[in-house]
Tab-separated table of C-alpha atoms and ligand atoms in Angstrom:
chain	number	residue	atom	x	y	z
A	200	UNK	CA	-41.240	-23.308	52.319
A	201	UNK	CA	-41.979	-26.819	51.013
A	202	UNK	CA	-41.951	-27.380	47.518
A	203	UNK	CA	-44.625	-25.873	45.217
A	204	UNK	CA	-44.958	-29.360	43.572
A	205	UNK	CA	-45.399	-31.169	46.875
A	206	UNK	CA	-49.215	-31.339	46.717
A	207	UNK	CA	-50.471	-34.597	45.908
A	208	UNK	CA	-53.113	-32.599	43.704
A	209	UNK	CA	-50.938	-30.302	42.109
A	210	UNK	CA	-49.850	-32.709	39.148
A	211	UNK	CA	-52.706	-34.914	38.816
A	212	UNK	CA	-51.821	-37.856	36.522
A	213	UNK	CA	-53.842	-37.310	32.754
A	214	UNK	CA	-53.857	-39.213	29.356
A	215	UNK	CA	-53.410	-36.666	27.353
A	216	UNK	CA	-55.672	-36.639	24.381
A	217	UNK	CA	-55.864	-33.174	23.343
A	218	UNK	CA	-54.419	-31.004	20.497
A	219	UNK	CA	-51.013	-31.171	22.429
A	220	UNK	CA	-48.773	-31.743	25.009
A	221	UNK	CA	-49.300	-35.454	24.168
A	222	UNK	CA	-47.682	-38.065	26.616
A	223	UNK	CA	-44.385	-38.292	27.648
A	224	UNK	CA	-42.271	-41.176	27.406
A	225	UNK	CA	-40.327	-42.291	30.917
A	226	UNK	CA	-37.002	-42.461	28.911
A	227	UNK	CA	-37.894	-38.553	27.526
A	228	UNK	CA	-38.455	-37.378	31.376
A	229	UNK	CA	-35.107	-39.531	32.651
A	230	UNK	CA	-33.431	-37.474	29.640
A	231	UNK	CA	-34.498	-34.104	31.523
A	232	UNK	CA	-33.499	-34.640	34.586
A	233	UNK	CA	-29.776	-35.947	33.817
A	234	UNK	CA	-27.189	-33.116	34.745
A	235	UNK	CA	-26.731	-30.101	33.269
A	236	UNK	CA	-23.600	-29.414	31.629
A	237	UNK	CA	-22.532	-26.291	29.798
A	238	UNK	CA	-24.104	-24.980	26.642
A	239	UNK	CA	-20.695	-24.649	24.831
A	240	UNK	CA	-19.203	-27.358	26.595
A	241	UNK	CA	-17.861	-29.777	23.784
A	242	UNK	CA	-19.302	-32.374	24.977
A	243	UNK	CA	-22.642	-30.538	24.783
A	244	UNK	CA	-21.586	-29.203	20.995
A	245	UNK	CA	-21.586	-32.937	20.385
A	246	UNK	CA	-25.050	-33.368	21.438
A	247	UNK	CA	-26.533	-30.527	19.640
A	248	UNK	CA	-24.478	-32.231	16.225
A	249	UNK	CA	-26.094	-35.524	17.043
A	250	UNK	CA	-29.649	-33.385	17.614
A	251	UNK	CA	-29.419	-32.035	14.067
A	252	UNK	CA	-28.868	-34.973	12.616
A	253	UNK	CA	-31.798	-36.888	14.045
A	254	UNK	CA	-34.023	-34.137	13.275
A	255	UNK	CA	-32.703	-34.180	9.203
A	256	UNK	CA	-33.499	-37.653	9.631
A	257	UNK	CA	-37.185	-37.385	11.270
A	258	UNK	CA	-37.871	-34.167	8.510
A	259	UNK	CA	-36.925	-36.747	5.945
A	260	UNK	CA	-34.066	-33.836	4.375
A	261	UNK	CA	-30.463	-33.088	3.787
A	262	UNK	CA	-30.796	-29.442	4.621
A	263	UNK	CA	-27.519	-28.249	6.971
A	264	UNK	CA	-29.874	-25.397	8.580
A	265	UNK	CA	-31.916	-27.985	10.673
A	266	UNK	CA	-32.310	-26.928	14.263
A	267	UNK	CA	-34.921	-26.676	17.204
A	268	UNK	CA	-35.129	-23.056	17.962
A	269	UNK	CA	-35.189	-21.799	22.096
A	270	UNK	CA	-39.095	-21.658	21.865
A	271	UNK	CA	-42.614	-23.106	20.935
A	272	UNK	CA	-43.796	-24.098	18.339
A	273	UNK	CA	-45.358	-20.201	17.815
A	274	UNK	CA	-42.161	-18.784	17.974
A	275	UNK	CA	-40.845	-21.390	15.400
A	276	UNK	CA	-43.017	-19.960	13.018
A	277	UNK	CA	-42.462	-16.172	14.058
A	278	UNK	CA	-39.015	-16.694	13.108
A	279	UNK	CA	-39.334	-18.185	9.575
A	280	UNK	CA	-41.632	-15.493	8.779
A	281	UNK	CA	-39.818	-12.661	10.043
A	282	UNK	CA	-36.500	-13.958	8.200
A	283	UNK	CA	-37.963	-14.683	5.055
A	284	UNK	CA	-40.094	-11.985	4.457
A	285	UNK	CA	-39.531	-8.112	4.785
A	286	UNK	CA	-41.920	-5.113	4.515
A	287	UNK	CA	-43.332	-4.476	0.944
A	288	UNK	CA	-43.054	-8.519	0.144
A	289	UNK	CA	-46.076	-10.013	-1.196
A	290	UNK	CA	-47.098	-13.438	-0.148
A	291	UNK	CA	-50.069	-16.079	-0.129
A	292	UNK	CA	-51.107	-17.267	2.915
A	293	UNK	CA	-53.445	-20.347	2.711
A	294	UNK	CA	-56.205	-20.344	6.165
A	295	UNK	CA	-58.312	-23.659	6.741
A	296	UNK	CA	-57.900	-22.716	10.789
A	297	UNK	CA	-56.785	-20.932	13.482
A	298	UNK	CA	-52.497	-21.830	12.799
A	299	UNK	CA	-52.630	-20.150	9.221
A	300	UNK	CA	-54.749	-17.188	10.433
A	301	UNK	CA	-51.885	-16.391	12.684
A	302	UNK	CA	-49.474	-16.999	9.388
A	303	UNK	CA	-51.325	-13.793	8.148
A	304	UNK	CA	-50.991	-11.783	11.274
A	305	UNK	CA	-47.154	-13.122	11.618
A	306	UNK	CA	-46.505	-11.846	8.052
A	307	UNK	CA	-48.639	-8.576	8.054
A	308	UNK	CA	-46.498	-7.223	11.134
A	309	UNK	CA	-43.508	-7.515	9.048
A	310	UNK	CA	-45.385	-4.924	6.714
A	311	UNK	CA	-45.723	-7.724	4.161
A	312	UNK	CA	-49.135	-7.357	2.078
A	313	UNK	CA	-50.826	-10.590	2.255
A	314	UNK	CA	-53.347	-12.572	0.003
A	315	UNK	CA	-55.767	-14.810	1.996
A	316	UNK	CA	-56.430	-17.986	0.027
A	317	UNK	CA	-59.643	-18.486	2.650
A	318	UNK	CA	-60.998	-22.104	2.903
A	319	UNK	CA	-63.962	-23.431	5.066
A	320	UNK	CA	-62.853	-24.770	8.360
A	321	UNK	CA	-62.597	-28.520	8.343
A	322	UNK	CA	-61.388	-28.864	5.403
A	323	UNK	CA	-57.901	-29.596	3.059
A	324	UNK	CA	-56.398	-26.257	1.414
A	325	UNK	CA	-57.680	-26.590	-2.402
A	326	UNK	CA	-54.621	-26.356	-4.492
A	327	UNK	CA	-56.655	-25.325	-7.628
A	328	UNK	CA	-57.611	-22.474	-5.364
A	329	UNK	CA	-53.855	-21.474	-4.639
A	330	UNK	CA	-52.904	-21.748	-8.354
A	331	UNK	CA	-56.118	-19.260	-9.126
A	332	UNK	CA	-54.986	-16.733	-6.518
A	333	UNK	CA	-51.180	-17.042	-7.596
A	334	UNK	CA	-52.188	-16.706	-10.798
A	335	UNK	CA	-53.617	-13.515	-9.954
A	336	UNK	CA	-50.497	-12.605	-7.837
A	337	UNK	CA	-48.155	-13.464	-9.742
A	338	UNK	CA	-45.843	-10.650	-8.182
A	339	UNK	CA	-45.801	-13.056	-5.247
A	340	UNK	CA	-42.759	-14.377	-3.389
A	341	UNK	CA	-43.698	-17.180	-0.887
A	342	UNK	CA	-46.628	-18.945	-0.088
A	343	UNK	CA	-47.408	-20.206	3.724
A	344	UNK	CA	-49.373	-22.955	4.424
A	345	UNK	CA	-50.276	-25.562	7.584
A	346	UNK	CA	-50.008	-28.666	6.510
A	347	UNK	CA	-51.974	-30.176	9.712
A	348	UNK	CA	-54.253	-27.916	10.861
A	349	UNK	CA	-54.652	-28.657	14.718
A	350	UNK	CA	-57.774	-26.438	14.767
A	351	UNK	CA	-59.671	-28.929	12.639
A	352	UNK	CA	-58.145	-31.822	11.902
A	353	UNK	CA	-57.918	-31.200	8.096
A	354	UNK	CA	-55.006	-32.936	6.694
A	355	UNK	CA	-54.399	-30.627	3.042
A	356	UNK	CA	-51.597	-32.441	0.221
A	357	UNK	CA	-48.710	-30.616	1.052
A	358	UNK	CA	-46.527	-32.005	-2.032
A	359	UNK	CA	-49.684	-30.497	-4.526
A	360	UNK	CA	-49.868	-27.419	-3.073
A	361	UNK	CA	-45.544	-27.083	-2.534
A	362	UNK	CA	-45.787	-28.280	-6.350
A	363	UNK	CA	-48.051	-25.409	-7.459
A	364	UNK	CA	-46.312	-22.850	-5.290
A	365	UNK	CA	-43.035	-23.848	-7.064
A	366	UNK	CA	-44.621	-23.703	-10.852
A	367	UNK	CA	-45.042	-19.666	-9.669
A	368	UNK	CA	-41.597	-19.742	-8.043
A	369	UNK	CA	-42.717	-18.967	-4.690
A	370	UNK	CA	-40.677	-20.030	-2.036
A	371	UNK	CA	-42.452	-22.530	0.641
A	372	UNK	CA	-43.440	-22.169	3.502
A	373	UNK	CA	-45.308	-24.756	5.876
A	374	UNK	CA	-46.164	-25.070	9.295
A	375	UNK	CA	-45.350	-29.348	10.276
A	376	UNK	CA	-46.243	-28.394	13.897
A	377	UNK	CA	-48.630	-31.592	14.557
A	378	UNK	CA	-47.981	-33.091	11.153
A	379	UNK	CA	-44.471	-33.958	11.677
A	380	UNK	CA	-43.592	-37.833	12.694
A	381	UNK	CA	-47.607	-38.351	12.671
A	382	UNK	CA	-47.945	-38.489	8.623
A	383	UNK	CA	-45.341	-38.412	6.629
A	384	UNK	CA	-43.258	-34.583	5.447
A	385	UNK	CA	-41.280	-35.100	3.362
A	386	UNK	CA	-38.951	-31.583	3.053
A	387	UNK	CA	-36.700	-32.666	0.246
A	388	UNK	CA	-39.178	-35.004	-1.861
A	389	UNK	CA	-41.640	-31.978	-1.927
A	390	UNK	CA	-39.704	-29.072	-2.104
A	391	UNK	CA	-40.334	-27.175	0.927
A	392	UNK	CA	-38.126	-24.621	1.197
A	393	UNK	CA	-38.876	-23.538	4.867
A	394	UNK	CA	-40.591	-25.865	7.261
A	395	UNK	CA	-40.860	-25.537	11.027
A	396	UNK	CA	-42.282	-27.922	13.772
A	397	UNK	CA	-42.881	-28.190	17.731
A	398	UNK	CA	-42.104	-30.651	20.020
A	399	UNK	CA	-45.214	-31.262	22.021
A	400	UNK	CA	-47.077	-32.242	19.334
A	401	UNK	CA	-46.302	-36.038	17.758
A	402	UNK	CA	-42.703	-35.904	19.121
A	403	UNK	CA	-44.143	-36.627	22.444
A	404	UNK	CA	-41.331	-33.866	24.104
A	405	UNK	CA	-42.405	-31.621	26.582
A	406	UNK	CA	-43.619	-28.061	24.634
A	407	UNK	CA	-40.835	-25.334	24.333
A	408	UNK	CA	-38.650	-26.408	21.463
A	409	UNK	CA	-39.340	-25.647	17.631
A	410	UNK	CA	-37.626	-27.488	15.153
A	411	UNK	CA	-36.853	-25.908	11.773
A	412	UNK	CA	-35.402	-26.510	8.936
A	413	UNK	CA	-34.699	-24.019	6.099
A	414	UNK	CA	-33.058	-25.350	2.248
A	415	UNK	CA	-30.157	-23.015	0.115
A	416	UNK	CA	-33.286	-21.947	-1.558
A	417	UNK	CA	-34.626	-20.229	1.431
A	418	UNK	CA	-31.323	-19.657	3.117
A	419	UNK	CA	-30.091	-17.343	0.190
A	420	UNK	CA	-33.613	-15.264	0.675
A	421	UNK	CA	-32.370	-14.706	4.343
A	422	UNK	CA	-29.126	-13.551	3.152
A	423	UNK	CA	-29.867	-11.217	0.554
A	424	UNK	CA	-32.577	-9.261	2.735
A	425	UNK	CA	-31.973	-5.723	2.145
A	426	UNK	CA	-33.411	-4.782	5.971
A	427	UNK	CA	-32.318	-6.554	8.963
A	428	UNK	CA	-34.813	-9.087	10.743
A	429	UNK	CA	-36.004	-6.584	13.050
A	430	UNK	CA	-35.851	-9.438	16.299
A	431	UNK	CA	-32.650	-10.169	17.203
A	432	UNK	CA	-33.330	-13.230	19.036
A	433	UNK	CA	-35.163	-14.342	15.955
A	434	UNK	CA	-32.594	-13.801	13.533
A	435	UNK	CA	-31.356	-16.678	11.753
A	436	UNK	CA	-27.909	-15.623	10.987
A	437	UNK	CA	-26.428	-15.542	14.370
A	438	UNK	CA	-27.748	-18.635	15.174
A	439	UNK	CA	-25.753	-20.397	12.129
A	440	UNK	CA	-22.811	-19.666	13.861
A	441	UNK	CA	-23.902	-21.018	17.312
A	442	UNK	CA	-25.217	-24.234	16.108
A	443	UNK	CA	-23.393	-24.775	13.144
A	444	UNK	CA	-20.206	-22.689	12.862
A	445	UNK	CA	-16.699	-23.935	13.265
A	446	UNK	CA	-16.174	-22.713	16.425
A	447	UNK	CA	-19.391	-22.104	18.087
A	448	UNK	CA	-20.418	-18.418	19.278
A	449	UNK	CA	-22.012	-17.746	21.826
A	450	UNK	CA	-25.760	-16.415	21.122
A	451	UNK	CA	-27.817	-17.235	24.033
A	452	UNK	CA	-27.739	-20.047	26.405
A	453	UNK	CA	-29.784	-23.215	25.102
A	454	UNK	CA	-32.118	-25.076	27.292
A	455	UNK	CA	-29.536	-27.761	27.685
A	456	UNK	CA	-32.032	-29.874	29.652
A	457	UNK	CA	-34.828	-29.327	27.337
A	458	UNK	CA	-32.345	-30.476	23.967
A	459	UNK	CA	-31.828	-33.385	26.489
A	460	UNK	CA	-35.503	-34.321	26.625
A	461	UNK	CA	-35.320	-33.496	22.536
A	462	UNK	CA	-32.602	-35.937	21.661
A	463	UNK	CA	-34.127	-38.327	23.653
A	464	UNK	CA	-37.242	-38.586	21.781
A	465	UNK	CA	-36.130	-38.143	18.560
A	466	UNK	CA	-34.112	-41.298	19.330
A	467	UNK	CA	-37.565	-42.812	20.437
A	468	UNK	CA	-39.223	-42.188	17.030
A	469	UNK	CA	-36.284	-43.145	14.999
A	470	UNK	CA	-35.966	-46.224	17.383
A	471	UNK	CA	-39.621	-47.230	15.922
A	472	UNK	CA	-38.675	-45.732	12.461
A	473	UNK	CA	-40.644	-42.940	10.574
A	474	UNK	CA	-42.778	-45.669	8.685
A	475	UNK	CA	-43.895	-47.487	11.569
A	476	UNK	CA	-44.540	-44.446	13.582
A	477	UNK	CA	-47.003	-43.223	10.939
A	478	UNK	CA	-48.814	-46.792	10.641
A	479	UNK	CA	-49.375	-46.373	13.991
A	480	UNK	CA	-50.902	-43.062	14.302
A	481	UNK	CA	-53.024	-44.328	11.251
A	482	UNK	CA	-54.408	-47.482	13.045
A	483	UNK	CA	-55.089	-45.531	16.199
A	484	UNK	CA	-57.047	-42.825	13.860
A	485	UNK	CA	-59.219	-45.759	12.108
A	486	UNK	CA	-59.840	-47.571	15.368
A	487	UNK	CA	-61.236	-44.315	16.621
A	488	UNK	CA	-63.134	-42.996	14.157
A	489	UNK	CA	-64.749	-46.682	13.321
A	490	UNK	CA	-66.214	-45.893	17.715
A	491	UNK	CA	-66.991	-42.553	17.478
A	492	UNK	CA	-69.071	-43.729	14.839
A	493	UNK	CA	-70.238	-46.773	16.273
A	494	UNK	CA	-71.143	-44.413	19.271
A	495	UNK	CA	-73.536	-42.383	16.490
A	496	UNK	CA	-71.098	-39.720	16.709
A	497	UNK	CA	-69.715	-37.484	13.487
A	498	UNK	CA	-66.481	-36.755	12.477
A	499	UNK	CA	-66.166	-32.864	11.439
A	500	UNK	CA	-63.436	-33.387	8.181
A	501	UNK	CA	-64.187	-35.728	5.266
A	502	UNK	CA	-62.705	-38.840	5.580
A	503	UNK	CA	-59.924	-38.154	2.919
A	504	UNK	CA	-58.698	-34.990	4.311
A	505	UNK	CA	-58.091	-36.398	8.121
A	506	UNK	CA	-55.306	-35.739	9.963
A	507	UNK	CA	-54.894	-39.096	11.794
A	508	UNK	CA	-53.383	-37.281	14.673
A	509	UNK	CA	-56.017	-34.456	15.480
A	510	UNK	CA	-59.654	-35.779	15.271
A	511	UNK	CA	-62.307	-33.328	15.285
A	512	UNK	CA	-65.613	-34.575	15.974
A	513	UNK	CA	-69.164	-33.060	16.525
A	514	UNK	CA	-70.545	-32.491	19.806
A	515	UNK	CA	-74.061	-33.170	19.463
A	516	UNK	CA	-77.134	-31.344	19.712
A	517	UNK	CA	-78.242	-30.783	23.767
A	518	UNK	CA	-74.884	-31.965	25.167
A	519	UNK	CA	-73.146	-29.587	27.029
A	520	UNK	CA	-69.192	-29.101	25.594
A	521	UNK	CA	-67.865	-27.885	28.991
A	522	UNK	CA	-69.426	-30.148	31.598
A	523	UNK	CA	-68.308	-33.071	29.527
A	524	UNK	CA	-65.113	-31.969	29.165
A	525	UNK	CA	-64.761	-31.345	33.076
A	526	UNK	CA	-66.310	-34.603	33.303
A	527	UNK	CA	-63.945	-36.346	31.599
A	528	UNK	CA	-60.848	-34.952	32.705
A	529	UNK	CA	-62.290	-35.074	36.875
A	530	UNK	CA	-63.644	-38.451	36.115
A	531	UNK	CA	-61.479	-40.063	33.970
A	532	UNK	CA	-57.994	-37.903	34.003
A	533	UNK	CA	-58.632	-37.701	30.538
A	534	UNK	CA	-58.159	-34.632	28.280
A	535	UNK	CA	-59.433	-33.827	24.494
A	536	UNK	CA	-59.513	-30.119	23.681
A	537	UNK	CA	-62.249	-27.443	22.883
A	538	UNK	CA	-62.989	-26.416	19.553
A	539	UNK	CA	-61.669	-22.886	19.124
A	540	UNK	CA	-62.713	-19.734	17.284
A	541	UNK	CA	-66.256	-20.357	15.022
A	542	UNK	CA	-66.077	-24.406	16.310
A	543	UNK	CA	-65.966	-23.303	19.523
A	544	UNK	CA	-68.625	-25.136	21.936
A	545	UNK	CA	-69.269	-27.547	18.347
A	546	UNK	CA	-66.585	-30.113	17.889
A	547	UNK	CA	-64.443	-32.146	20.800
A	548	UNK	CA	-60.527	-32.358	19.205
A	549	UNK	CA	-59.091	-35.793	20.158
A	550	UNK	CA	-55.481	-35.823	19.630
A	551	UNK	CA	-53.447	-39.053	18.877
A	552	UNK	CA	-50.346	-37.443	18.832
A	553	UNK	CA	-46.713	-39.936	19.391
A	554	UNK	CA	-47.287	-41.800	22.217
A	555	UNK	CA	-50.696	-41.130	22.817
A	556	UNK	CA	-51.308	-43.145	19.804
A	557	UNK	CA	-52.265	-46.091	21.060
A	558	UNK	CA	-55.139	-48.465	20.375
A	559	UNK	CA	-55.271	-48.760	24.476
A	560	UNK	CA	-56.018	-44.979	24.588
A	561	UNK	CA	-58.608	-45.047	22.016
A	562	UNK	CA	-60.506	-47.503	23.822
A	563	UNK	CA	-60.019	-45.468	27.194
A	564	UNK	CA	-60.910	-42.168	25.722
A	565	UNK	CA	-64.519	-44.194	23.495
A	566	UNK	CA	-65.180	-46.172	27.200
A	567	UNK	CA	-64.622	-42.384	28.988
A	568	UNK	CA	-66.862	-40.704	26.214
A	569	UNK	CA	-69.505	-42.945	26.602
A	570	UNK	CA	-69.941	-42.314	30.322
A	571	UNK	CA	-69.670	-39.092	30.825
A	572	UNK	CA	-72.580	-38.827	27.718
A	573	UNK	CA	-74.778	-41.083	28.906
A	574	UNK	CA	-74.188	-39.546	33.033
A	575	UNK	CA	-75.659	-36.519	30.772
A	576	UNK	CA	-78.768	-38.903	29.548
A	577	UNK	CA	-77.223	-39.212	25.800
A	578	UNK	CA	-77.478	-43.324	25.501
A	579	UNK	CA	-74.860	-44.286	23.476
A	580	UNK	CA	-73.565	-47.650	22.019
A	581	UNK	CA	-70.568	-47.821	24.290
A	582	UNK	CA	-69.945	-51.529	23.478
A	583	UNK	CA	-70.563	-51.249	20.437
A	584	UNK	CA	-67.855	-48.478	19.668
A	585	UNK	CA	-65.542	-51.047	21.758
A	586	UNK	CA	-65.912	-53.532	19.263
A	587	UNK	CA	-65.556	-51.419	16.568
A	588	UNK	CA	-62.651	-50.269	17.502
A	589	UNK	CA	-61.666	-53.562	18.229
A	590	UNK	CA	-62.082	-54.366	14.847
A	591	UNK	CA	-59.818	-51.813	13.258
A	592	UNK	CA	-56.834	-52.855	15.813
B	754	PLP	C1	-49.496	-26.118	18.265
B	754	PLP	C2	-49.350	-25.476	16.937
B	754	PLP	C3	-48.603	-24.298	16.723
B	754	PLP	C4	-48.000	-23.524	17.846
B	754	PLP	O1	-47.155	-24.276	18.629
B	754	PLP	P1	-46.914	-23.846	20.176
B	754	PLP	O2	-45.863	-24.817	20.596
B	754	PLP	O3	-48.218	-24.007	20.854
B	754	PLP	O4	-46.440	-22.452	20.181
B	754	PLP	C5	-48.486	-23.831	15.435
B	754	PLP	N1	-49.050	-24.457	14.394
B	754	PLP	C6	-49.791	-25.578	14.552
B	754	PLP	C7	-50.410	-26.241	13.367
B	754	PLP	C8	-49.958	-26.105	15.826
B	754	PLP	O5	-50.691	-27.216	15.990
């Protein structure tokens, strides 16, 4: 049998402009295919050592319990939750989207009750409505929010809303899945006791890691449970001893080549350094939201609450969602995601997400947009979204 990746049209080449897997850097997908070595081989030990410490460095903390778990970003977050709360717990649970709706679910099968602080989609978590809600609450013990919701592109102040959690000593609890290396999170500044990430997102690593990072704070909650985490994949105290114990146990076998791919583009970001990494996602953001407008198009999130990396805009009225889509990824090898749930077949997400930022993709993905619009007999001001893009660059 030949091999199932043989066919030229199998793997099609794409920019990837969606709400994740962004683009891979060569150096990332050299890293994955060096050999593979064993998982407690010291020399491998070594490189998980080296992995923590670029990831305390790219999640801006000091916290010893930072690791990429075996799994996406999805089970990142199904393993803080399950560790930190048990059934009976109260807990707040912030939704602006789809990621913090799944928060809920996450926490209500671990039988703990949870209080909805609901917000519209498209827009920031309100703190003031998190303080009214605790203040109800105030039996509470941890509060859960997404800091970058990929559903919308809503952006919401995760040092305010850590800040008010803390005044009603909660512990934290956010979800940096597509924030993390595309704004700044900063764990220790802010106070987030419990934070965990993916690697597809503005890492620019292939999807299946999830880094996460826990403080003393949240570590002591995990050690005085009084039930055990009911997943024992998912429970955090084994894996202390694998990744971080003297002599290193044996709990399951790592993706060596995936931590490979990992290490390699942490190094990438750190290479660029966190500021200049987030100036760039920025100027990529401005550049295309200056020729979406230009193009008479509408961004979905008020300008203040954008996440630069996920930019929802409004599909509008009479053009067909799908067909453009198609369109544009048959056409153009481009992709930018569907909405989902209620903005589902009403806003286009464009993602600029690590090294997909680029002010040569946002002109790609306005010159690609305009086509396919106007190919549906929407006229647009294609050169006139060039330029003004041009102009933010
Ligand atoms: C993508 C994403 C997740 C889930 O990550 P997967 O790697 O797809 O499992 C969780 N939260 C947010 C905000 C995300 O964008």
């Amino acid at each position: 049998m030949k091999s199932l990746l043989a066919d030229d049209h199998r793997l099609p080449e794409r920019v990837l402009m969606g709400p994740g897997p962004s683009q891979i850097h060569p150096r990332v997908l050299q890293a994955l295919s060096l050999p593979t070595i064993g998982h407690l081989d010291p020399a491998f030990v070594r490189l998980m050592d080296d992995i923590k410490q670029a990831l305390r460095s790219v999640m801006q903390t000091e916290n010893t319990f930072t690791l990429p778990v075996s799994g996406p970003g999805s089970l990142a977050q199904e393993a803080c939750i399950i560790n930190l709360l048990e059934p009976g717990d109260k807990c707040v649970i912030c939704i602006n989207g789809v990621f913090g709706g799944r928060m809920k679910a996450m926490a209500e099968r671990c039988g703990a009750q949870v209080i909805a602080v609901e917000q519209a989609w498209g827009r920031a978590v309100d703190p003031q409505a998190l303080r009214d809600t605790l203040q109800a609450h105030p039996d509470a013990v941890l509060v859960g929010f997404v800091h970058a919701e990929t559903s919308t592109g809503a952006l919401s102040d995760a040092e305010t809303l850590a800040a008010v959690a803390r005044e009603f000593d909660c512990l934290i609890l956010a979800d940096t899945v597509t924030s993390l290396a595309g704004v700044p999170v900063r764990i220790d500044e802010w106070g987030l006791d419990a934070v965990y990430s993916g690697t597809q997102k503005c890492l620019s690593c292939p999807p299946g890691l999830g880094p996460v990072s826990l403080n003393e704070r949240a570590l002591e909650r995990v050690r005085s449970r009084r039930t055990p985490v009911q997943s024992w994949f998912m429970d955090f105290a084994p894996l202390i001893d694998y990744w971080q114990g003297e002599k290193r146990v044996y709990h399951h076998t790592a993706p060596v080549n995936a931590l490979y791919g990992l290490a390699e583009s942490l190094a990438i970001v750190l290479e660029e350094s966190m500021p200049a990494t987030w100036q760039r996602h920025r100027q990529a953001h401005e550049a295309l939201a200056a020729g979406l407008q230009a193009m008479g198009l509408k961004m979905a999130v008020p300008v203040a609450e954008r996440a630069p990396q996920l930019n929802a805009v409004e599909i509008p009225d009479g053009v067909d969602d799908a067909s453009i889509r198609s369109s544009l990824l048959d056409q153009f090898g481009l992709e930018v995601g569907a909405g989902l749930g209620p903005l589902a077949g009403r806003i286009w997400r464009i993602g600029l997400m690590g090294q997909s930022a680029t002010l040569e993709n946002v002109q790609f993905c306005l010159s690609s947009l305009s086509s396919a619009l106007e190919a549906q007999g929407h006229a647009v001001d294609a050169s006139g979204a060039q330029r003004a893009a041009a102009a933010v660059g």
